[in-house]
Amino acid sequence: MEIINSMEHYDYEQLVFCQDKASGLKAIIAIHDTTLGPALGGTRMWPYTSEEEAVIDALRLARGMTFKNAAAGLNFGGGKTVIIGDPRKDKSEALFRAFGRFVESLNGRYITAEDVGICVEDMDIVSQETKHVNGVGAIAGSSGDPSPITAFGVLKGIQACAKEVWGSEQLKGKTVALQGLGHVGYYLAKHLHQEGANLIVADINEQNVERVVKELGATAVNPDAIYGVECDIFTPTALGAIINDHTIPQFKCRIIAGAANNQLGENRHGDLLHSKGILYAPDYIINAGGVINIADELNGDYNKERALRAVEIIYRNIEEIIAISKRDNIPTYKAADILAERRIDTLGKVRSTFLSHARR
Ligand code: NAD
């Protein structure tokens, strides 16, 4: 693999290969862009089948974080770590201590947190070696579970979409098909119920389904049937790539807006939704509540009220993305990238002014 050439393609700043034989650590830290501030992005542990696969994933995810952080109004750049290993067998105290020392060696250019395969307890160990870690359980002032704030942000995004489609953000009487009733889905179901929406729900975990049927009077359908139910809003909050050639012909909704990451199977599926007149709330914009919540820790001790206020940006971002999409007649997923790039470009220029104490 031509690594430097690959980095040049999307202008990555730095790729750090971390190896520690004693603990078995093999990790790659990718830093995409630090125009807005230190790179912030979680650590993923996954049994990659090749180093190339791990490098590609680290690069892809780091760039995604640049866009997500920029659009969320955060003063952070984009970065991500992948640890090559099986999270069920390869975790150890030594491995996370070794990883923490590599993070520390970057002196704050990169700040890490949890991602797929990593839990709060792992990050607690990392925090013994570096202060550049967020979402830690053991430290006073940390933000804890981001899911309730993510759910609140998704509600804001859904309301902004409703305003566009029906002229009012009211969800009373609207039917929402909610896929996934886990950490985020459960809180989101409660919000939607409180707003007066009718809920049709699906999850492969029966206990999760029973809970919302009992507590909120939701109607349950089989997991495969959720795509085709008659509804106003389809809310994917379980898996990625659920907007694809198989599901698009089934959708009977006006809006797709939910928390799941990487909802579009491919970009062309975003083009297809646009041509069908289904309003799609880009995933990394509407699910940014979690990262906004984590970023609040870096303002000093975590403050939930301040984090909730910051999450309101999701409503305004969705409005702005819709405006760009209409102005340029482009799908919303492309408009989201324009919004993020605009902030990086503008603030990059503002921050180029020489300050004697900053020595940039
Ligand atoms: P979770 O694992 O707690 O919940 C996912 C739920 O989806 C589970 O209840 C699971 O049983 C269900 N599910 C899995 N496969 C399914 C299928 N085929 N059909 C129906 N249901 C299925 O995860 P979460 O933290 O609630 O996150 C949900 C989504 O939101 C994920 O895509 C995640 O990446 C994304 N997200 C979460 C956060 C956060 O703060 N937790 C932030 C941003 C994005």
Tab-separated table of C-alpha atoms and ligand atoms in Angstrom:
chain	number	residue	atom	x	y	z
A	1	MET	CA	0.000	0.000	0.000
A	2	GLU	CA	1.306	3.476	-0.929
A	3	ILE	CA	0.709	4.989	2.503
A	4	ILE	CA	1.958	8.559	2.009
A	5	ASN	CA	0.179	8.744	-1.349
A	6	SER	CA	-3.048	7.568	0.294
A	7	MET	CA	-2.604	10.232	2.979
A	8	GLU	CA	-2.084	12.909	0.358
A	9	HIS	CA	-5.352	12.089	-1.351
A	10	TYR	CA	-7.486	13.528	1.467
A	11	ASP	CA	-4.660	15.561	3.023
A	12	TYR	CA	-4.081	13.562	6.218
A	13	GLU	CA	-1.564	15.087	8.592
A	14	GLN	CA	-0.141	12.124	10.438
A	15	LEU	CA	-0.312	8.373	10.839
A	16	VAL	CA	1.258	6.857	13.941
A	17	PHE	CA	2.076	3.133	14.097
A	18	CYS	CA	2.281	1.883	17.680
A	19	GLN	CA	3.840	-1.485	18.568
A	20	ASP	CA	4.604	-2.961	21.974
A	21	LYS	CA	5.779	-6.574	22.010
A	22	ALA	CA	5.407	-7.097	25.769
A	23	SER	CA	1.675	-6.302	25.777
A	24	GLY	CA	0.916	-7.331	22.182
A	25	LEU	CA	-0.277	-3.835	21.287
A	26	LYS	CA	-0.580	-3.119	17.589
A	27	ALA	CA	-2.350	0.177	16.989
A	28	ILE	CA	-2.624	2.874	14.369
A	29	ILE	CA	-3.505	6.445	15.276
A	30	ALA	CA	-4.674	8.518	12.297
A	31	ILE	CA	-4.799	12.302	12.557
A	32	HIS	CA	-6.633	13.833	9.633
A	33	ASP	CA	-6.913	17.580	10.198
A	34	THR	CA	-6.155	19.796	13.200
A	35	THR	CA	-7.176	23.157	11.724
A	36	LEU	CA	-9.880	23.608	14.378
A	37	GLY	CA	-8.009	22.068	17.311
A	38	PRO	CA	-6.576	18.776	18.568
A	39	ALA	CA	-7.842	15.687	16.812
A	40	LEU	CA	-10.703	14.107	18.787
A	41	GLY	CA	-11.941	10.628	17.970
A	42	GLY	CA	-12.424	7.267	19.637
A	43	THR	CA	-10.437	4.060	19.681
A	44	ARG	CA	-11.815	1.011	17.906
A	45	MET	CA	-10.625	-2.532	18.630
A	46	TRP	CA	-11.263	-4.975	15.825
A	47	PRO	CA	-9.692	-8.224	14.544
A	48	TYR	CA	-8.620	-6.758	11.206
A	49	THR	CA	-7.451	-9.438	8.817
A	50	SER	CA	-4.603	-7.319	7.417
A	51	GLU	CA	-2.612	-4.227	8.340
A	52	GLU	CA	-3.832	-2.595	5.150
A	53	GLU	CA	-7.448	-3.069	6.199
A	54	ALA	CA	-6.638	-1.469	9.577
A	55	VAL	CA	-4.856	1.509	7.989
A	56	ILE	CA	-7.727	2.116	5.571
A	57	ASP	CA	-10.274	2.000	8.406
A	58	ALA	CA	-8.217	4.342	10.618
A	59	LEU	CA	-7.871	6.865	7.772
A	60	ARG	CA	-11.563	6.674	6.813
A	61	LEU	CA	-12.787	7.038	10.389
A	62	ALA	CA	-10.379	9.905	11.210
A	63	ARG	CA	-11.583	11.946	8.234
A	64	GLY	CA	-15.180	11.270	9.253
A	65	MET	CA	-14.399	12.750	12.670
A	66	THR	CA	-12.979	15.925	11.089
A	67	PHE	CA	-16.328	16.506	9.378
A	68	LYS	CA	-18.414	15.492	12.371
A	69	ASN	CA	-16.530	17.698	14.847
A	70	ALA	CA	-16.420	20.659	12.475
A	71	ALA	CA	-20.140	20.555	11.721
A	72	ALA	CA	-20.999	20.102	15.397
A	73	GLY	CA	-19.389	23.473	16.112
A	74	LEU	CA	-16.569	21.892	18.125
A	75	ASN	CA	-13.039	23.228	18.208
A	76	PHE	CA	-11.563	19.841	17.495
A	77	GLY	CA	-10.013	18.235	14.484
A	78	GLY	CA	-10.500	14.648	13.376
A	79	GLY	CA	-8.604	11.572	14.471
A	80	LYS	CA	-9.199	7.928	15.258
A	81	THR	CA	-7.300	4.920	16.560
A	82	VAL	CA	-7.669	1.327	15.559
A	83	ILE	CA	-6.203	-1.407	17.754
A	84	ILE	CA	-5.677	-4.642	15.851
A	85	GLY	CA	-7.062	-7.408	18.054
A	86	ASP	CA	-10.120	-9.292	19.198
A	87	PRO	CA	-11.884	-7.339	21.966
A	88	ARG	CA	-13.157	-10.631	23.459
A	89	LYS	CA	-9.688	-12.189	23.922
A	90	ASP	CA	-6.868	-9.713	23.426
A	91	LYS	CA	-7.564	-7.014	26.013
A	92	SER	CA	-5.213	-6.584	28.975
A	93	GLU	CA	-4.142	-3.925	31.413
A	94	ALA	CA	-0.675	-3.855	29.846
A	95	LEU	CA	-2.090	-3.333	26.343
A	96	PHE	CA	-4.161	-0.304	27.350
A	97	ARG	CA	-1.324	1.128	29.479
A	98	ALA	CA	1.019	0.812	26.482
A	99	PHE	CA	-1.587	2.462	24.264
A	100	GLY	CA	-2.044	5.285	26.791
A	101	ARG	CA	1.684	6.022	26.661
A	102	PHE	CA	1.570	6.365	22.876
A	103	VAL	CA	-1.387	8.757	23.165
A	104	GLU	CA	0.546	10.741	25.783
A	105	SER	CA	3.563	10.920	23.468
A	106	LEU	CA	1.465	12.975	21.041
A	107	ASN	CA	1.268	15.651	23.710
A	108	GLY	CA	-2.392	16.547	23.184
A	109	ARG	CA	-2.445	16.542	19.369
A	110	TYR	CA	-4.852	13.608	19.670
A	111	ILE	CA	-7.559	12.977	22.301
A	112	THR	CA	-9.127	9.557	22.479
A	113	ALA	CA	-12.394	8.023	23.811
A	114	GLU	CA	-14.400	4.794	23.430
A	115	ASP	CA	-15.544	3.346	20.129
A	116	VAL	CA	-16.556	-0.109	18.878
A	117	GLY	CA	-15.002	-2.876	21.010
A	118	ILE	CA	-13.834	-0.510	23.743
A	119	CYS	CA	-15.583	0.194	27.053
A	120	VAL	CA	-15.289	2.762	29.817
A	121	GLU	CA	-13.170	0.369	31.915
A	122	ASP	CA	-10.575	0.124	29.106
A	123	MET	CA	-10.359	3.912	28.908
A	124	ASP	CA	-9.995	4.071	32.686
A	125	ILE	CA	-6.767	2.094	32.252
A	126	VAL	CA	-5.629	4.341	29.379
A	127	SER	CA	-6.196	7.338	31.649
A	128	GLN	CA	-3.526	6.072	34.032
A	129	GLU	CA	-0.942	6.919	31.369
A	130	THR	CA	-2.390	9.968	29.666
A	131	LYS	CA	-4.721	12.853	30.386
A	132	HIS	CA	-5.659	13.057	26.705
A	133	VAL	CA	-8.622	10.714	27.050
A	134	ASN	CA	-12.340	11.430	27.415
A	135	GLY	CA	-15.384	9.422	28.409
A	136	VAL	CA	-13.603	7.903	31.394
A	137	GLY	CA	-15.730	6.456	34.197
A	138	ALA	CA	-13.352	6.766	37.132
A	139	ILE	CA	-12.652	10.482	36.887
A	140	ALA	CA	-14.935	13.056	38.523
A	141	GLY	CA	-16.293	15.491	35.938
A	142	SER	CA	-16.445	12.946	33.122
A	143	SER	CA	-19.547	12.855	30.931
A	144	GLY	CA	-20.559	9.191	31.286
A	145	ASP	CA	-23.020	7.471	28.918
A	146	PRO	CA	-23.562	9.719	25.853
A	147	SER	CA	-26.732	7.917	24.711
A	148	PRO	CA	-29.382	10.154	26.364
A	149	ILE	CA	-27.765	13.260	24.853
A	150	THR	CA	-27.413	11.570	21.474
A	151	ALA	CA	-31.133	10.746	21.613
A	152	PHE	CA	-31.990	14.356	22.471
A	153	GLY	CA	-29.919	15.557	19.499
A	154	VAL	CA	-31.703	13.138	17.175
A	155	LEU	CA	-35.051	14.474	18.407
A	156	LYS	CA	-33.899	18.020	17.541
A	157	GLY	CA	-32.862	16.850	14.066
A	158	ILE	CA	-36.198	15.097	13.509
A	159	GLN	CA	-38.043	18.258	14.554
A	160	ALA	CA	-36.034	20.356	12.073
A	161	CYS	CA	-36.915	17.869	9.308
A	162	ALA	CA	-40.595	17.931	10.300
A	163	LYS	CA	-40.583	21.731	10.109
A	164	GLU	CA	-39.304	21.507	6.537
A	165	VAL	CA	-41.721	18.817	5.378
A	166	TRP	CA	-44.931	19.744	7.232
A	167	GLY	CA	-44.278	23.383	8.142
A	168	SER	CA	-44.285	22.583	11.863
A	169	GLU	CA	-41.875	20.784	14.137
A	170	GLN	CA	-44.813	19.238	16.032
A	171	LEU	CA	-44.640	15.452	16.049
A	172	LYS	CA	-48.067	14.929	17.614
A	173	GLY	CA	-49.952	12.345	15.563
A	174	LYS	CA	-46.956	11.560	13.334
A	175	THR	CA	-46.027	7.898	12.937
A	176	VAL	CA	-42.380	7.072	13.532
A	177	ALA	CA	-40.873	3.698	12.582
A	178	LEU	CA	-37.992	3.231	14.990
A	179	GLN	CA	-35.393	0.556	14.234
A	180	GLY	CA	-33.229	-0.285	17.264
A	181	LEU	CA	-34.233	0.136	20.897
A	182	GLY	CA	-30.833	-0.034	22.551
A	183	HIS	CA	-29.025	2.696	24.459
A	184	VAL	CA	-30.031	5.537	22.139
A	185	GLY	CA	-33.244	4.011	20.778
A	186	TYR	CA	-34.872	3.645	24.185
A	187	TYR	CA	-34.311	7.293	25.166
A	188	LEU	CA	-35.380	8.412	21.709
A	189	ALA	CA	-38.583	6.355	21.941
A	190	LYS	CA	-39.381	8.127	25.218
A	191	HIS	CA	-38.814	11.567	23.684
A	192	LEU	CA	-40.953	10.751	20.650
A	193	HIS	CA	-43.721	9.370	22.849
A	194	GLN	CA	-43.625	12.501	24.976
A	195	GLU	CA	-43.986	14.590	21.797
A	196	GLY	CA	-47.155	12.659	20.928
A	197	ALA	CA	-45.799	10.533	18.073
A	198	ASN	CA	-47.155	7.041	17.372
A	199	LEU	CA	-44.369	4.488	17.558
A	200	ILE	CA	-43.867	1.404	15.395
A	201	VAL	CA	-40.746	-0.366	16.595
A	202	ALA	CA	-38.425	-3.272	15.811
A	203	ASP	CA	-35.405	-4.803	17.492
A	204	ILE	CA	-33.839	-8.250	17.399
A	205	ASN	CA	-33.679	-8.139	21.191
A	206	GLU	CA	-37.146	-9.091	22.455
A	207	GLN	CA	-36.668	-7.618	25.919
A	208	ASN	CA	-35.900	-4.225	24.402
A	209	VAL	CA	-39.092	-4.465	22.330
A	210	GLU	CA	-41.236	-5.516	25.286
A	211	ARG	CA	-39.986	-2.588	27.342
A	212	VAL	CA	-41.188	0.084	24.874
A	213	VAL	CA	-44.408	-1.771	24.072
A	214	LYS	CA	-45.251	-1.929	27.784
A	215	GLU	CA	-43.975	1.479	28.858
A	216	LEU	CA	-44.882	3.560	25.809
A	217	GLY	CA	-47.653	1.647	24.054
A	218	ALA	CA	-45.536	1.154	20.915
A	219	THR	CA	-46.582	-1.296	18.188
A	220	ALA	CA	-43.961	-3.956	17.464
A	221	VAL	CA	-43.203	-5.429	14.035
A	222	ASN	CA	-40.666	-8.031	12.892
A	223	PRO	CA	-37.178	-6.623	12.269
A	224	ASP	CA	-37.456	-7.281	8.520
A	225	ALA	CA	-40.838	-5.532	8.268
A	226	ILE	CA	-39.786	-2.163	9.704
A	227	TYR	CA	-38.512	-0.743	6.388
A	228	GLY	CA	-41.861	-1.107	4.653
A	229	VAL	CA	-44.310	0.108	7.321
A	230	GLU	CA	-46.593	3.035	6.519
A	231	CYS	CA	-45.068	5.908	8.478
A	232	ASP	CA	-44.091	9.557	8.326
A	233	ILE	CA	-40.551	9.155	9.624
A	234	PHE	CA	-38.176	6.198	9.498
A	235	THR	CA	-35.626	6.359	12.306
A	236	PRO	CA	-32.646	3.999	11.911
A	237	THR	CA	-30.997	3.612	15.327
A	238	ALA	CA	-29.415	0.168	15.139
A	239	LEU	CA	-27.176	-0.668	12.203
A	240	GLY	CA	-25.253	0.958	9.382
A	241	ALA	CA	-25.871	0.553	5.633
A	242	ILE	CA	-29.638	0.138	6.058
A	243	ILE	CA	-30.353	2.581	3.219
A	244	ASN	CA	-29.602	0.383	0.233
A	245	ASP	CA	-30.972	-1.129	-2.983
A	246	HIS	CA	-33.067	-3.605	-1.017
A	247	THR	CA	-34.665	-1.136	1.436
A	248	ILE	CA	-35.178	2.011	-0.668
A	249	PRO	CA	-38.055	0.533	-2.718
A	250	GLN	CA	-39.789	-0.422	0.567
A	251	PHE	CA	-39.691	2.990	2.267
A	252	LYS	CA	-43.084	4.699	2.632
A	253	CYS	CA	-41.871	7.678	4.678
A	254	ARG	CA	-41.186	11.349	3.975
A	255	ILE	CA	-38.190	11.613	6.313
A	256	ILE	CA	-35.299	9.334	7.285
A	257	ALA	CA	-33.631	10.583	10.447
A	258	GLY	CA	-31.959	8.455	13.122
A	259	ALA	CA	-28.844	7.877	15.204
A	260	ALA	CA	-27.164	4.985	13.389
A	261	ASN	CA	-23.705	5.580	11.931
A	262	ASN	CA	-22.979	5.151	8.213
A	263	GLN	CA	-26.630	4.751	7.197
A	264	LEU	CA	-26.077	5.023	3.451
A	265	GLY	CA	-24.944	1.729	1.892
A	266	GLU	CA	-23.179	3.867	-0.716
A	267	ASN	CA	-23.321	7.561	-1.538
A	268	ARG	CA	-25.494	6.836	-4.555
A	269	HIS	CA	-28.224	5.729	-2.144
A	270	GLY	CA	-28.269	9.289	-0.807
A	271	ASP	CA	-28.715	10.475	-4.401
A	272	LEU	CA	-31.606	8.031	-4.807
A	273	LEU	CA	-33.411	9.309	-1.691
A	274	HIS	CA	-32.984	12.857	-3.001
A	275	SER	CA	-34.539	11.965	-6.340
A	276	LYS	CA	-37.441	10.202	-4.585
A	277	GLY	CA	-38.150	13.297	-2.453
A	278	ILE	CA	-37.358	11.587	0.869
A	279	LEU	CA	-35.628	14.007	3.220
A	280	TYR	CA	-32.525	12.350	4.691
A	281	ALA	CA	-30.910	13.821	7.811
A	282	PRO	CA	-27.186	13.048	7.355
A	283	ASP	CA	-26.105	10.613	10.066
A	284	TYR	CA	-22.983	12.363	11.283
A	285	ILE	CA	-24.900	15.614	11.708
A	286	ILE	CA	-27.945	14.268	13.544
A	287	ASN	CA	-26.049	11.831	15.806
A	288	ALA	CA	-23.413	14.353	16.941
A	289	GLY	CA	-24.933	14.674	20.437
A	290	GLY	CA	-22.552	12.006	21.747
A	291	VAL	CA	-19.398	13.758	20.628
A	292	ILE	CA	-20.726	17.166	21.715
A	293	ASN	CA	-21.323	15.632	25.139
A	294	ILE	CA	-17.825	14.174	25.340
A	295	ALA	CA	-16.269	17.421	24.120
A	296	ASP	CA	-17.938	19.285	26.976
A	297	GLU	CA	-15.546	17.581	29.389
A	298	LEU	CA	-12.767	19.631	27.848
A	299	ASN	CA	-14.459	22.863	28.965
A	300	GLY	CA	-13.566	21.949	32.546
A	301	ASP	CA	-15.819	19.751	34.648
A	302	TYR	CA	-18.620	18.254	32.593
A	303	ASN	CA	-21.871	20.220	32.727
A	304	LYS	CA	-24.968	18.450	31.404
A	305	GLU	CA	-27.029	21.634	30.956
A	306	ARG	CA	-24.235	23.200	28.875
A	307	ALA	CA	-23.914	20.013	26.781
A	308	LEU	CA	-27.685	19.973	26.138
A	309	ARG	CA	-27.562	23.618	25.036
A	310	ALA	CA	-24.686	22.847	22.669
A	311	VAL	CA	-26.671	19.960	21.159
A	312	GLU	CA	-29.301	22.452	19.947
A	313	ILE	CA	-26.860	23.168	17.074
A	314	ILE	CA	-28.160	19.975	15.454
A	315	TYR	CA	-31.518	21.648	14.737
A	316	ARG	CA	-29.818	24.642	13.109
A	317	ASN	CA	-27.409	22.441	11.153
A	318	ILE	CA	-30.235	20.393	9.677
A	319	GLU	CA	-32.010	23.617	8.672
A	320	GLU	CA	-28.840	24.894	7.028
A	321	ILE	CA	-28.123	21.626	5.237
A	322	ILE	CA	-31.653	21.627	3.830
A	323	ALA	CA	-31.120	25.202	2.629
A	324	ILE	CA	-27.822	24.267	0.895
A	325	SER	CA	-29.438	21.168	-0.604
A	326	LYS	CA	-32.287	23.245	-2.053
A	327	ARG	CA	-30.003	26.067	-3.217
A	328	ASP	CA	-27.609	23.759	-5.079
A	329	ASN	CA	-30.117	20.988	-5.819
A	330	ILE	CA	-27.843	18.411	-4.232
A	331	PRO	CA	-28.588	15.573	-1.792
A	332	THR	CA	-28.373	16.430	1.883
A	333	TYR	CA	-25.370	14.160	2.520
A	334	LYS	CA	-23.356	16.322	0.119
A	335	ALA	CA	-24.717	19.518	1.672
A	336	ALA	CA	-23.504	18.271	5.081
A	337	ASP	CA	-19.926	18.008	3.802
A	338	ILE	CA	-20.179	21.533	2.414
A	339	LEU	CA	-21.303	22.834	5.814
A	340	ALA	CA	-18.375	21.138	7.581
A	341	GLU	CA	-15.754	22.156	5.009
A	342	ARG	CA	-16.952	25.754	5.091
A	343	ARG	CA	-16.338	26.001	8.834
A	344	ILE	CA	-12.857	24.466	8.572
A	345	ASP	CA	-11.882	26.781	5.689
A	346	THR	CA	-13.233	29.938	7.301
A	347	LEU	CA	-11.804	29.319	10.766
A	348	GLY	CA	-8.521	28.127	9.244
A	349	LYS	CA	-8.173	31.544	7.627
A	350	VAL	CA	-9.236	33.411	10.791
A	351	ARG	CA	-6.677	31.492	12.821
A	352	SER	CA	-3.833	32.269	10.428
A	353	THR	CA	-3.542	35.790	11.921
A	354	PHE	CA	-0.180	35.964	13.709
A	355	LEU	CA	-0.344	36.091	17.506
A	356	SER	CA	2.977	36.591	19.239
A	357	HIS	CA	2.168	34.307	22.165
A	358	ALA	CA	0.767	31.514	19.988
A	359	ARG	CA	3.691	31.233	17.546
A	360	ARG	CA	1.584	29.343	15.006
B	1	NAD	P1	-26.924	-0.392	21.140
B	1	NAD	O1	-26.016	-1.528	20.798
B	1	NAD	O2	-27.179	-0.063	22.572
B	1	NAD	O3	-28.357	-0.588	20.447
B	1	NAD	C1	-28.522	-1.106	19.170
B	1	NAD	C2	-29.837	-1.846	19.160
B	1	NAD	O4	-30.089	-2.286	17.822
B	1	NAD	C3	-29.832	-3.095	20.035
B	1	NAD	O5	-30.969	-3.095	20.879
B	1	NAD	C4	-29.843	-4.241	19.033
B	1	NAD	O6	-30.525	-5.399	19.514
B	1	NAD	C5	-30.594	-3.607	17.881
B	1	NAD	N1	-30.387	-4.267	16.594
B	1	NAD	C6	-29.270	-4.864	16.117
B	1	NAD	N2	-29.511	-5.392	14.911
B	1	NAD	C7	-30.790	-5.130	14.609
B	1	NAD	C8	-31.639	-5.407	13.497
B	1	NAD	N3	-31.213	-6.098	12.461
B	1	NAD	N4	-32.920	-4.946	13.542
B	1	NAD	C9	-33.390	-4.267	14.598
B	1	NAD	N5	-32.640	-3.982	15.677
B	1	NAD	C10	-31.365	-4.399	15.689
B	1	NAD	O7	-26.309	0.873	20.360
B	1	NAD	P2	-26.643	2.416	20.619
B	1	NAD	O8	-25.577	2.971	21.485
B	1	NAD	O9	-28.064	2.572	20.971
B	1	NAD	O10	-26.387	2.999	19.168
B	1	NAD	C11	-27.308	2.819	18.112
B	1	NAD	C12	-26.725	3.375	16.825
B	1	NAD	O11	-26.422	4.762	16.992
B	1	NAD	C13	-25.406	2.714	16.400
B	1	NAD	O12	-25.344	2.702	15.001
B	1	NAD	C14	-24.361	3.677	16.947
B	1	NAD	O13	-23.158	3.596	16.207
B	1	NAD	C15	-25.047	5.001	16.734
B	1	NAD	N6	-24.576	6.072	17.620
B	1	NAD	C16	-24.665	5.934	18.968
B	1	NAD	C17	-24.241	6.968	19.795
B	1	NAD	C18	-24.349	6.862	21.296
B	1	NAD	O14	-24.280	7.896	21.970
B	1	NAD	N7	-24.545	5.675	21.846
B	1	NAD	C19	-23.717	8.150	19.239
B	1	NAD	C20	-23.651	8.273	17.850
B	1	NAD	C21	-24.081	7.217	17.045
